[in-house]
Tab-separated table of C-alpha atoms in Angstrom:
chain	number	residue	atom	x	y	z
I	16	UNK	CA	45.655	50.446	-1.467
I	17	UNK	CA	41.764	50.747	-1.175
I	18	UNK	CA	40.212	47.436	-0.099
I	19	UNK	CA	36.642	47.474	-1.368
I	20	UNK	CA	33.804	44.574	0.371
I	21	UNK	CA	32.136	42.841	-2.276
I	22	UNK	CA	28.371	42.459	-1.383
I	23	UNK	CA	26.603	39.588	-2.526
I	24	UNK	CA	23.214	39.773	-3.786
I	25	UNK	CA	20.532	38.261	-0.765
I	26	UNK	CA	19.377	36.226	-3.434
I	27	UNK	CA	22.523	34.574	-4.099
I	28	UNK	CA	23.701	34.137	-0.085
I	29	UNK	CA	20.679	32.534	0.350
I	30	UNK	CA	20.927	30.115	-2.617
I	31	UNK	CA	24.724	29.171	-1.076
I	32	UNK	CA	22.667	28.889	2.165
I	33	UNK	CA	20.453	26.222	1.176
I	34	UNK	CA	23.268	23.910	-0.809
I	35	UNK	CA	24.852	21.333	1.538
I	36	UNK	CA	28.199	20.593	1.431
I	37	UNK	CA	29.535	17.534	-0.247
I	38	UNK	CA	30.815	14.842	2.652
I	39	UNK	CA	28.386	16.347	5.204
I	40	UNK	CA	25.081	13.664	5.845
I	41	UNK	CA	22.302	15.895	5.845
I	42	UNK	CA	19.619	14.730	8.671
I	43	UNK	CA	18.497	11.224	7.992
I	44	UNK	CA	15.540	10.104	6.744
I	45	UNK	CA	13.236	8.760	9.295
I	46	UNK	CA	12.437	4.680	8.296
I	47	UNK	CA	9.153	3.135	7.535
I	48	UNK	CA	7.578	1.261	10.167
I	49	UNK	CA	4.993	-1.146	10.390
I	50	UNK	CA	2.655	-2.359	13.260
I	51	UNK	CA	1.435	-5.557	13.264
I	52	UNK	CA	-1.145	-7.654	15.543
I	53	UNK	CA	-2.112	-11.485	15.050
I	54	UNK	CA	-5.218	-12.326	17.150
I	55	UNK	CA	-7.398	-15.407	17.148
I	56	UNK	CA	-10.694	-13.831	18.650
I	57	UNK	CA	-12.180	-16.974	19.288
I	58	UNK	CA	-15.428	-16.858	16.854
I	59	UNK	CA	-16.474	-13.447	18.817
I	60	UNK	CA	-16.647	-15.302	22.171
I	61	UNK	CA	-15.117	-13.698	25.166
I	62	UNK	CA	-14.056	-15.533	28.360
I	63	UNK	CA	-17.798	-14.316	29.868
I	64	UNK	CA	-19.613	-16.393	27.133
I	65	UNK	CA	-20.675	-13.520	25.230
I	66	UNK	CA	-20.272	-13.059	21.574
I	67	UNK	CA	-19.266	-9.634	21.474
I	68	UNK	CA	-17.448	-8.108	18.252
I	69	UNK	CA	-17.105	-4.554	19.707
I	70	UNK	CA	-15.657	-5.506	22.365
I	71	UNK	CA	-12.062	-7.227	20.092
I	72	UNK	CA	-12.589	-4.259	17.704
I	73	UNK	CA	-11.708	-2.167	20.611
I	74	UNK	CA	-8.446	-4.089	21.646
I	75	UNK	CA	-7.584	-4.039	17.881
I	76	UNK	CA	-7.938	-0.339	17.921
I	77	UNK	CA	-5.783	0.125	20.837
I	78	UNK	CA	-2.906	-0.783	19.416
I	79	UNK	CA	-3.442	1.203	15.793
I	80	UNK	CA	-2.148	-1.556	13.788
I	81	UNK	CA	-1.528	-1.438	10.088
I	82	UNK	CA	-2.074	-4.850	9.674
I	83	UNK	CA	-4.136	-7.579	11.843
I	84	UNK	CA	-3.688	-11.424	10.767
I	85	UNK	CA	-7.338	-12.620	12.648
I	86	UNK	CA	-8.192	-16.525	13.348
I	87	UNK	CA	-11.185	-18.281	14.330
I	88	UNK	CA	-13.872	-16.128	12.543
I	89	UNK	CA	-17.465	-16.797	12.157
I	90	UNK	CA	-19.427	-15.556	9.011
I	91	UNK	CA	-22.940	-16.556	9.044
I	92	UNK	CA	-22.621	-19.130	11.698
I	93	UNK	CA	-25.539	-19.877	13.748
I	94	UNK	CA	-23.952	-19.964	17.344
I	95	UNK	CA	-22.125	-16.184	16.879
I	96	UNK	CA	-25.653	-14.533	15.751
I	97	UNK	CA	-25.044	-14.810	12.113
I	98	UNK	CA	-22.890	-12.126	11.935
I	99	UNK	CA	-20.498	-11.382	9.275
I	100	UNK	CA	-17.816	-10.688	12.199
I	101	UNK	CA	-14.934	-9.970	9.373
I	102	UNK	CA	-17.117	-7.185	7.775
I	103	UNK	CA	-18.242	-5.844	11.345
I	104	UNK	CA	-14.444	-5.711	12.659
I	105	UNK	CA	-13.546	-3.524	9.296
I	106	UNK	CA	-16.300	-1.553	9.908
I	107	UNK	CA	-15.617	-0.939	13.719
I	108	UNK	CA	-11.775	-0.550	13.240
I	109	UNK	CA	-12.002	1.391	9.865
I	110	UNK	CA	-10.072	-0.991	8.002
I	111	UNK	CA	-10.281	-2.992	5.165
I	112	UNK	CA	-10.920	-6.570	5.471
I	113	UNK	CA	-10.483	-9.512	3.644
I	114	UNK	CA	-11.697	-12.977	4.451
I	115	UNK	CA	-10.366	-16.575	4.474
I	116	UNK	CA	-12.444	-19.664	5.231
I	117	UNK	CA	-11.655	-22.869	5.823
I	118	UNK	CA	-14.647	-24.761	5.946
I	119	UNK	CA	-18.805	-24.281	6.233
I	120	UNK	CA	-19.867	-24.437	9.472
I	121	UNK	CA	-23.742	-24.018	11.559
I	122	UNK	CA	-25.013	-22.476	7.907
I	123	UNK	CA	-22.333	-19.899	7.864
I	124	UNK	CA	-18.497	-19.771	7.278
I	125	UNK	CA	-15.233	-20.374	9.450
I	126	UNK	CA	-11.524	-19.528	8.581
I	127	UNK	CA	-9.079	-16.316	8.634
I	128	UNK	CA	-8.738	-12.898	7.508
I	129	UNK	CA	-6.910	-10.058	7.641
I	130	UNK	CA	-7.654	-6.032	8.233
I	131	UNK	CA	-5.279	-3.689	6.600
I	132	UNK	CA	-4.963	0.456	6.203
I	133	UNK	CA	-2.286	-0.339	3.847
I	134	UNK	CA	-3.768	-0.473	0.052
I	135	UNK	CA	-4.347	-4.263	-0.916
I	136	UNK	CA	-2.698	-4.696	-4.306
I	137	UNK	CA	-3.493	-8.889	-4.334
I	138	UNK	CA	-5.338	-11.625	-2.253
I	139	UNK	CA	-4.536	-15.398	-2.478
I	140	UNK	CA	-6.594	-18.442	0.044
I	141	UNK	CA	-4.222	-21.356	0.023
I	142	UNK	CA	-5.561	-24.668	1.573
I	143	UNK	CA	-3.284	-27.001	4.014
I	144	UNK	CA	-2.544	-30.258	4.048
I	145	UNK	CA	-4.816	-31.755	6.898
I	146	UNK	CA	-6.089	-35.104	8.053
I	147	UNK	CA	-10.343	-35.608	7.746
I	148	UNK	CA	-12.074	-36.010	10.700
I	149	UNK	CA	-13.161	-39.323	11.746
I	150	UNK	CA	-15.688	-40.638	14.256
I	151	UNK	CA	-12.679	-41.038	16.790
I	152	UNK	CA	-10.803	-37.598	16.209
I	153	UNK	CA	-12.289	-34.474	15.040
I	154	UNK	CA	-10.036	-32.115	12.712
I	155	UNK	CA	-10.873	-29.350	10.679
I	156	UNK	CA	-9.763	-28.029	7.422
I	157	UNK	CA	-6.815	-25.875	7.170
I	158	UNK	CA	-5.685	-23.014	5.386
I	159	UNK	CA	-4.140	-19.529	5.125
I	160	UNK	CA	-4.982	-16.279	3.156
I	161	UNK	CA	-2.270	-14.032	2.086
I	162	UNK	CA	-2.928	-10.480	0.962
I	163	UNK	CA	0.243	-8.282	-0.662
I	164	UNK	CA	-0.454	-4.445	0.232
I	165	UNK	CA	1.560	-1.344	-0.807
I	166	UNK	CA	3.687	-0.706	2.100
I	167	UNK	CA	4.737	2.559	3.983
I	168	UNK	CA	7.675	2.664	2.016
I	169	UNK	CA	5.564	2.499	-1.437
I	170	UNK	CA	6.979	-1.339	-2.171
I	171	UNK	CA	4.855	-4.776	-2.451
I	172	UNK	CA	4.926	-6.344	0.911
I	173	UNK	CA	2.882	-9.677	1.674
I	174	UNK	CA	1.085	-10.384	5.405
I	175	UNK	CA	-0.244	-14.078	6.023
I	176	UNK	CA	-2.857	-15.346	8.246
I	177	UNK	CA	-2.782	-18.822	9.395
I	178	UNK	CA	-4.493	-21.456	11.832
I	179	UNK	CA	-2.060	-24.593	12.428
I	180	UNK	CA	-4.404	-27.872	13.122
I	181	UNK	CA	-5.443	-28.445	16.645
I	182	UNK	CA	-4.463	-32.196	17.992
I	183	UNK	CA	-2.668	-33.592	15.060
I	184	UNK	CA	1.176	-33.135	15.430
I	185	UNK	CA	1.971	-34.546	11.818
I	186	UNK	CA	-0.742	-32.063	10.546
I	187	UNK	CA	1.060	-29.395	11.892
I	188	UNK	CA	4.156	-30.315	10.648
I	189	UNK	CA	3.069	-30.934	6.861
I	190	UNK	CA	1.501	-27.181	7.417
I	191	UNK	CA	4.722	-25.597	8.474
I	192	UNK	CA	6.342	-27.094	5.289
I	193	UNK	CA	3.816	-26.262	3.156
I	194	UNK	CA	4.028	-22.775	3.845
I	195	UNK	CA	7.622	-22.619	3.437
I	196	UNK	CA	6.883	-23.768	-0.074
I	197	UNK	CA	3.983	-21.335	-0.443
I	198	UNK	CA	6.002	-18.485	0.668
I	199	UNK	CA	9.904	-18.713	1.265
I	200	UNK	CA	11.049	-21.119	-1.847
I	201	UNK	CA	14.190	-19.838	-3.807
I	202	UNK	CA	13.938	-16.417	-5.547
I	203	UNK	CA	10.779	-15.093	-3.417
I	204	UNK	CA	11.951	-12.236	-1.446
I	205	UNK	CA	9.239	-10.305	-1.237
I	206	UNK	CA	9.135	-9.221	2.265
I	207	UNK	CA	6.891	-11.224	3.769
I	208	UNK	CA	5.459	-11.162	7.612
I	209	UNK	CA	3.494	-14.799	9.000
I	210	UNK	CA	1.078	-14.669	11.584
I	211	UNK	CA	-1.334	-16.677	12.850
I	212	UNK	CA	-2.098	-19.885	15.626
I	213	UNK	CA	0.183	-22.546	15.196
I	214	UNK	CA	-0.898	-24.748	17.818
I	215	UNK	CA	2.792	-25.546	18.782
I	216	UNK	CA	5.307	-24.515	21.388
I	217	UNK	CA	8.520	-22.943	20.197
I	218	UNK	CA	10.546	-26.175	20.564
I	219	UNK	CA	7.903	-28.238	18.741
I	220	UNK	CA	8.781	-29.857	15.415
I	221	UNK	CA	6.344	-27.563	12.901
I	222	UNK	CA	8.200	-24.941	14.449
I	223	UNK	CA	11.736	-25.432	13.887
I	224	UNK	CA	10.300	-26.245	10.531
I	225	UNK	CA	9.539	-22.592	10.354
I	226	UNK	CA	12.479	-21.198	11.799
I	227	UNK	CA	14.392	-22.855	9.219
I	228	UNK	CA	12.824	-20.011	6.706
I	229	UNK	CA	11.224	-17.080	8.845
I	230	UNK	CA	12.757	-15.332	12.138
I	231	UNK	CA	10.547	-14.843	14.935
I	232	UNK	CA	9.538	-11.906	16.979
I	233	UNK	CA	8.920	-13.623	19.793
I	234	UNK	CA	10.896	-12.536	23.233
I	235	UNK	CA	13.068	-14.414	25.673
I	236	UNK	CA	11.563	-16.129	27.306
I	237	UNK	CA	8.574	-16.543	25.410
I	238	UNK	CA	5.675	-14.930	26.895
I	239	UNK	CA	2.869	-17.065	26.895
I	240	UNK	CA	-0.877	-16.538	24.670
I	241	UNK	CA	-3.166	-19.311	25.837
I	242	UNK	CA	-5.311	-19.548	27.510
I	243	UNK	CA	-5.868	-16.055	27.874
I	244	UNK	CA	-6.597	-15.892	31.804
I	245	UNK	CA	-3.274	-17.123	33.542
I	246	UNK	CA	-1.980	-17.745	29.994
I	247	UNK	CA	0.379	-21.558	29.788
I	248	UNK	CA	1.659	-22.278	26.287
I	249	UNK	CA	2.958	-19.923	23.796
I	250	UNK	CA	1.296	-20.868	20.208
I	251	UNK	CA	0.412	-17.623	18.764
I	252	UNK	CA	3.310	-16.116	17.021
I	253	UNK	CA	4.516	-13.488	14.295
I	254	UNK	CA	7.092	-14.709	12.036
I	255	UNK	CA	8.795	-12.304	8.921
I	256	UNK	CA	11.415	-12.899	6.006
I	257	UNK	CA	13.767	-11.936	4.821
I	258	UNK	CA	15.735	-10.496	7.710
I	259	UNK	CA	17.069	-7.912	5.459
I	260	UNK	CA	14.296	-6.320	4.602
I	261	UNK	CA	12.561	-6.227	7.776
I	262	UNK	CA	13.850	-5.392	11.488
I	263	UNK	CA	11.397	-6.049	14.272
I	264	UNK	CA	11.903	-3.315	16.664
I	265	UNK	CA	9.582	-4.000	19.562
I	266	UNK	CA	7.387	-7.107	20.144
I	267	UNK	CA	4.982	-8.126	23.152
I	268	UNK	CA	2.036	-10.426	24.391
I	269	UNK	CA	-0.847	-7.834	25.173
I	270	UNK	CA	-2.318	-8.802	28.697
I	271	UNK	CA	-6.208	-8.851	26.950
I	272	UNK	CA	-8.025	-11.438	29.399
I	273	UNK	CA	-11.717	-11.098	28.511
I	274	UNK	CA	-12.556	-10.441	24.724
I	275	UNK	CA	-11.001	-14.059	23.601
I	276	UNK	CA	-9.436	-16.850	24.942
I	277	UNK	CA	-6.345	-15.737	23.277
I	278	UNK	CA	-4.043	-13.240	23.712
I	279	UNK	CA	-2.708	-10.951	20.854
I	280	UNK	CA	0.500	-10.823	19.781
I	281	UNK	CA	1.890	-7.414	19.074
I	282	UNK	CA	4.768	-6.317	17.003
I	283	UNK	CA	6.405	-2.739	15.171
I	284	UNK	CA	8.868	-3.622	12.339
I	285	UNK	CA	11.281	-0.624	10.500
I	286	UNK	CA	11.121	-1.645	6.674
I	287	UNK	CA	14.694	-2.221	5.573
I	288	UNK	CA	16.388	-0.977	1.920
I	289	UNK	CA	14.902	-3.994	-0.715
């Protein structure tokens, strides 16, 4: 008997070509990631004495951050040139920037702010609970700003700047709470990534107040931010919830001695499935 080949059309053997089988994974899909920095710059002043904005906008760009929470920044002020250093930094780093303050200060403004590449959907400045100043102990107003951008992966995701009081423990404390209630109350699980200068050591009381809510990116042992030059006390920290949603694949201190009297803190997150 006369076997006969069937020949399929090119058209077709390519169209079986391209179908996967069913059970087979096809490559997978490479995960969003994010790359954070949190960096109080010190109102512009480097460890020479210099106000020099340049000079942080090129550490920032270093590191090609999506997001930067920013402390410590002068608008207007007198002693940093009058400088709107918020705008200046967007401007240097091409980002978009968005500005917190906290109080008036030398005829300008001081507070927070954030620089983003990701689109900014919302904005929200949120005061903290903080003692006035008296004649005996000088405090300054506290507060955060909290911005929600589109994320890499298309979804809402919400980065916080913060400043933590500077010699008040119980200040601290009622600021750590406070932003737990701002931020991680029952039912908000918008992914959500904290950074900023809390003024407190990793065993210290505001920050087991955090820890109760947030996990934190920092390594083991922590690596010190402050002062910047032979660098003591860890205080400078980037914090994210819920765990789920975010994994926090590489983290560091960056060994910046001269443009503030911080160091930056430095982390890449992979956004998890929501």
């Amino acid at each position: 008997m006369k076997h006969t080949v069937r020949r399929w059309p090119v058209t077709f053997l390519s169209f079986l070509l391209s179908v996967p089988f069913f059970g087979v994974a096809t490559a997978a899909e490479k995960p969003a990631t994010l790359r954070v920095l949190c960096y109080n710059i010190h109102f512009g002043q480097g460890m020479d004495g210099r106000y020099v904005v340049a000079r942080l906008a090129e550490v920032i760009r270093q590191h090609k951050p999506d997001l930067v929470a920013l402390q410590e920044i002068d608008v207007g002020v007198e002693r940093s040139g009058r400088e709107h250093q918020i705008r200046r930094l967007g401007e240097l780093t091409g980002m978009a920037s968005r500005y917190g303050p906290t109080q008036h200060f030398q005829g300008g403004l001081y507070g927070n702010g954030v620089l983003s590449k990701l689109p900014i959907l919302d904005v929200v400045i949120h005061p903290l609970p903080y003692t006035e100043a008296t004649k005996e102990k000088v405090t300054y107003p506290r507060g955060c700003i909290a911005v929600t951008v589109r994320g890499p992966d298309g979804r809402p995701l919400r980065f916080v700047s913060t400043h933590f009081q500077h010699n008040l423990p119980e200040d601290r404390l009622a600021e750590a709470k406070r932003i737990n209630q701002l931020f991680a109350g029952k039912g908000d699980n918008i992914p959500t990534i904290l950074a900023g200068d809390m003024n407190a050591t990793p065993e210290s009381d505001p920050m087991k107040e955090l820890h109760r809510k947030w996990t934190n990116t920092m390594n083991d042992p922590p690596q010190p931010t402050a002062p910047s030059r032979k660098p003591r006390s860890r205080i400078d920290y980037v914090l994210y919830r819920p765990a789920k949603s975010l994994r926090m694949v590489e983290t560091k201190v960056i060994a910046e001695e001269m443009a503030s009297d911080h160091r930056p803190v430095f982390a890449v997150f992979e956004l998890g499935r929501p």
